[in-house]
PDB file of C-alpha atoms in Angstrom:
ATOM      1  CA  UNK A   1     -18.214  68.882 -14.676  1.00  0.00           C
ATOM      2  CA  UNK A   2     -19.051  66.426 -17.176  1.00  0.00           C
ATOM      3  CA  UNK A   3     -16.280  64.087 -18.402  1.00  0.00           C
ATOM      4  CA  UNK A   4     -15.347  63.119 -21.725  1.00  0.00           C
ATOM      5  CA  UNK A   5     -13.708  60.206 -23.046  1.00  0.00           C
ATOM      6  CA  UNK A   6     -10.792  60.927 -22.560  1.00  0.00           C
ATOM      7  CA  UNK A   7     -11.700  61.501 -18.455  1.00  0.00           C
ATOM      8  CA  UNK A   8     -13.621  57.980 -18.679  1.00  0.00           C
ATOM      9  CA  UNK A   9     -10.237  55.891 -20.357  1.00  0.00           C
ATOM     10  CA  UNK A  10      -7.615  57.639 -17.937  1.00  0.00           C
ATOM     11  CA  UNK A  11      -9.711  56.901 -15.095  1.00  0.00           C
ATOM     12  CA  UNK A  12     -10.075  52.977 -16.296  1.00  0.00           C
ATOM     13  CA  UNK A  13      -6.587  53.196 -17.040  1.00  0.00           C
ATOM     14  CA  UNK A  14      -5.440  54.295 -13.556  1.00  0.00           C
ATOM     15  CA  UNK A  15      -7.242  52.197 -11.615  1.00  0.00           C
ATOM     16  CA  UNK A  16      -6.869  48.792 -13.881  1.00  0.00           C
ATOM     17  CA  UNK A  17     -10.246  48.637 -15.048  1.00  0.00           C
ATOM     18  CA  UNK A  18     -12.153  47.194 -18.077  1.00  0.00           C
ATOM     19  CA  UNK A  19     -13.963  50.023 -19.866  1.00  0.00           C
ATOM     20  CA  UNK A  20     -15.358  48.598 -22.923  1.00  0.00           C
ATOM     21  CA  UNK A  21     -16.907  50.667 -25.675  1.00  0.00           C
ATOM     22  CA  UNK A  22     -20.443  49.921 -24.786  1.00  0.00           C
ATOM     23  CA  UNK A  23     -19.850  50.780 -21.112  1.00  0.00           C
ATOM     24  CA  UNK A  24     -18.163  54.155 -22.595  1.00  0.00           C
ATOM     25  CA  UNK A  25     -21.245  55.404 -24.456  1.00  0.00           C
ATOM     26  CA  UNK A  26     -23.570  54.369 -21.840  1.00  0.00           C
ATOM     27  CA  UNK A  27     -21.435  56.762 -19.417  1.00  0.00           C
ATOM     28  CA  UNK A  28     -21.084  59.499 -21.570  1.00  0.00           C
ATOM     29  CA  UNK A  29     -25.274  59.154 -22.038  1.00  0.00           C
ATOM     30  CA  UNK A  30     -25.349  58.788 -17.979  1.00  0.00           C
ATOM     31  CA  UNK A  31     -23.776  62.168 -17.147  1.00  0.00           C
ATOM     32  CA  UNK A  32     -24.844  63.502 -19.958  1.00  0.00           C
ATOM     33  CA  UNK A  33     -28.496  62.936 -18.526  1.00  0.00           C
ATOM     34  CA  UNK A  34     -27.620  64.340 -15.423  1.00  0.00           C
ATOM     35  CA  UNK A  35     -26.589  67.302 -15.687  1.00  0.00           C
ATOM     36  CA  UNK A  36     -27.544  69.025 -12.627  1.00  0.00           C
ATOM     37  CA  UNK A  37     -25.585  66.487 -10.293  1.00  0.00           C
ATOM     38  CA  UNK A  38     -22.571  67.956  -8.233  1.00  0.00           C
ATOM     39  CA  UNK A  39     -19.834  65.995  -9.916  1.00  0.00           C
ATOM     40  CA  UNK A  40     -17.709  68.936  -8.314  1.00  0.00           C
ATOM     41  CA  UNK A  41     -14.580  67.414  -8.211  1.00  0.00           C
ATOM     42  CA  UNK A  42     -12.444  64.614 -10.659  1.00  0.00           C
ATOM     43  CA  UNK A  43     -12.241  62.331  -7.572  1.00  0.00           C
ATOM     44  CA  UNK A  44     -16.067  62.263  -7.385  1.00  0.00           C
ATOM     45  CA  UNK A  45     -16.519  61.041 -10.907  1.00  0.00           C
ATOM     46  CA  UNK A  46     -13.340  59.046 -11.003  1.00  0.00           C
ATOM     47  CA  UNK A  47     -14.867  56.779  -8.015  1.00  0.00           C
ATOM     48  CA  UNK A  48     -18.066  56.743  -9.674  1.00  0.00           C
ATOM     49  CA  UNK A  49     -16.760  55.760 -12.968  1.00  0.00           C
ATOM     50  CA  UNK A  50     -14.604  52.878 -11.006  1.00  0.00           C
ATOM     51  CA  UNK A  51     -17.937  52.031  -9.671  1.00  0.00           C
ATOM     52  CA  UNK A  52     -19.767  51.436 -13.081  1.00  0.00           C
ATOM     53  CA  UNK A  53     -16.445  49.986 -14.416  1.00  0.00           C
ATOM     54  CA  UNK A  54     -16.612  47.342 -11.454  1.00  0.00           C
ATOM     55  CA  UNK A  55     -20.698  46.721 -11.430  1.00  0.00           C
ATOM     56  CA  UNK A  56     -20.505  46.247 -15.233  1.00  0.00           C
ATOM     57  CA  UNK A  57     -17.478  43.669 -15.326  1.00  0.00           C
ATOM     58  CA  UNK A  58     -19.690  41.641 -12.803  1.00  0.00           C
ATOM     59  CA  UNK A  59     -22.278  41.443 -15.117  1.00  0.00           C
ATOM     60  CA  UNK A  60     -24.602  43.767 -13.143  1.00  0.00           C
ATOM     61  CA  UNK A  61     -25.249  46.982 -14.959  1.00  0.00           C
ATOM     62  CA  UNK A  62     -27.725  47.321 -18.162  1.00  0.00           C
ATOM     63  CA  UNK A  63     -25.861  49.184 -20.581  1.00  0.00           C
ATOM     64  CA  UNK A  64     -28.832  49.999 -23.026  1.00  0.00           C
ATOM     65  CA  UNK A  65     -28.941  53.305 -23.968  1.00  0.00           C
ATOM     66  CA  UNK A  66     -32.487  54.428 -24.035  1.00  0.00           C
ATOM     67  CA  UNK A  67     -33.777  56.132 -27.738  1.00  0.00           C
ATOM     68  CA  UNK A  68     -33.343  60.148 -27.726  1.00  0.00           C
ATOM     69  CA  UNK A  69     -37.295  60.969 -27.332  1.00  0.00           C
ATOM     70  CA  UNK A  70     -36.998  58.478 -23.983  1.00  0.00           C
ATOM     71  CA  UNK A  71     -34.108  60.461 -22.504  1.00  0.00           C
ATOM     72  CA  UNK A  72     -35.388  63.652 -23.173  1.00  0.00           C
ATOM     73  CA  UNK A  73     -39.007  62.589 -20.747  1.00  0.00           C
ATOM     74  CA  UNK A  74     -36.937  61.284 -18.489  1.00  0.00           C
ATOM     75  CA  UNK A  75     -34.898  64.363 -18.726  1.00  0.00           C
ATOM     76  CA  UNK A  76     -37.432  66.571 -18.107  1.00  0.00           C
ATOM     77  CA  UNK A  77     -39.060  64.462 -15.807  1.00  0.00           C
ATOM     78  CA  UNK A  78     -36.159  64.449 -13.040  1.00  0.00           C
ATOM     79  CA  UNK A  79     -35.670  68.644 -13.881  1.00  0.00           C
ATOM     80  CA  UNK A  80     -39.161  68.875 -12.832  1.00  0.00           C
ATOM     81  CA  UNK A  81     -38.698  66.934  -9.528  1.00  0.00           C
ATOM     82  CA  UNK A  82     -35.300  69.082  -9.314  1.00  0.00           C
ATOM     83  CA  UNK A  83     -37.656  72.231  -9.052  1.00  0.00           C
ATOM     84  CA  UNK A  84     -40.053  71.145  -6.765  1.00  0.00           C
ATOM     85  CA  UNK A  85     -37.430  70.217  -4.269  1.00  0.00           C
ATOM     86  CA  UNK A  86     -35.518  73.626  -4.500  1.00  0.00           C
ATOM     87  CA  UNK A  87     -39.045  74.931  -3.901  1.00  0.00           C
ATOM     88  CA  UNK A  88     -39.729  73.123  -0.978  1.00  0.00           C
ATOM     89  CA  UNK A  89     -35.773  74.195   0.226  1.00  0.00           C
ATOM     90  CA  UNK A  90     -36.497  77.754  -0.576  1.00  0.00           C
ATOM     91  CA  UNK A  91     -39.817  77.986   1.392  1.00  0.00           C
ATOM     92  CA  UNK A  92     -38.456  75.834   3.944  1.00  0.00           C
ATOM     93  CA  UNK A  93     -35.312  78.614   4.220  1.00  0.00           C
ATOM     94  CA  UNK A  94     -37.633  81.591   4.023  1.00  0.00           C
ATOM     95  CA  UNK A  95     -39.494  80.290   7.081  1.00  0.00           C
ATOM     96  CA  UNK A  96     -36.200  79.995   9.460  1.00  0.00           C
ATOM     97  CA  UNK A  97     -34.878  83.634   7.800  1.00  0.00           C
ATOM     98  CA  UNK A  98     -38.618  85.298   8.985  1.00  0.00           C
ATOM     99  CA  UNK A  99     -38.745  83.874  12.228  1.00  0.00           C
ATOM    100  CA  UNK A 100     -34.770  84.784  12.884  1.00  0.00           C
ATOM    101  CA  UNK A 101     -36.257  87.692  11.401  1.00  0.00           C
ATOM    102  CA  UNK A 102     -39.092  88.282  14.413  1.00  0.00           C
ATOM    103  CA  UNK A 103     -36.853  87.091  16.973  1.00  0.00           C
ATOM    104  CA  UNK A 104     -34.063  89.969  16.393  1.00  0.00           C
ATOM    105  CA  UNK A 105     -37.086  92.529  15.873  1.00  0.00           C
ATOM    106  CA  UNK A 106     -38.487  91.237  19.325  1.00  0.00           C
ATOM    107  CA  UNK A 107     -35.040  92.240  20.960  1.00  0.00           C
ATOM    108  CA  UNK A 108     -34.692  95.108  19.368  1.00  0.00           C
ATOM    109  CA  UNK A 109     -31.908  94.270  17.109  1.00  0.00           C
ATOM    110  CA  UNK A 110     -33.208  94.881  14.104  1.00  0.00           C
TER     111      UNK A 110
END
């Protein structure tokens, strides 16, 4: 899931929060950018959006919104570091599922 507006204002809204225009677009880039996270449920991105709201009000989150070309390396960049860890999780899986694999063979259960 990757909220809208309309997602970002209601969740502002329901928890009393300041969600300027600025901080709005830079969200919308945020998720945007990631969209491989596992924002798999509202209350997920609602806390994280309270989060952002929060950390920007106290003056602590850059809200520059990096040029299209800029996003797009970075982008790719984090994709590319998304596949080399499913890699290593896959290979890391297929070991366990060939030794279960010899063990049930070795007792004849397979």
């Amino acid at each position: 899931m990757i909220p809208d507006r309309d997602f970002l204002r209601c969740c502002a809204r329901k928890n009393n929060l300041s969600l300027p225009r600025e901080l709005e677009d830079w969200l919308l880039a945020h998720f945007e950018d990631e969209p491989y996270e596992d924002f798999n449920t509202a209350s997920i991105l609602e806390d994280m959006v309270c989060m952002y709201c929060q950390t920007y009000a106290d003056g602590r989150l850059d809200v520059t919104i990096p040029d299209a070309v800029t996003r797009l390396k970075e982008r790719c960049e984090d994709l590319k570091d998304l596949i080399s860890d499913l890699r290593v999780d896959v290979s890391y899986l297929q070991g366990l599922c060939d030794d279960y694999e010899r063990i049930l063979k070795e007792h004849g259960l397979l």
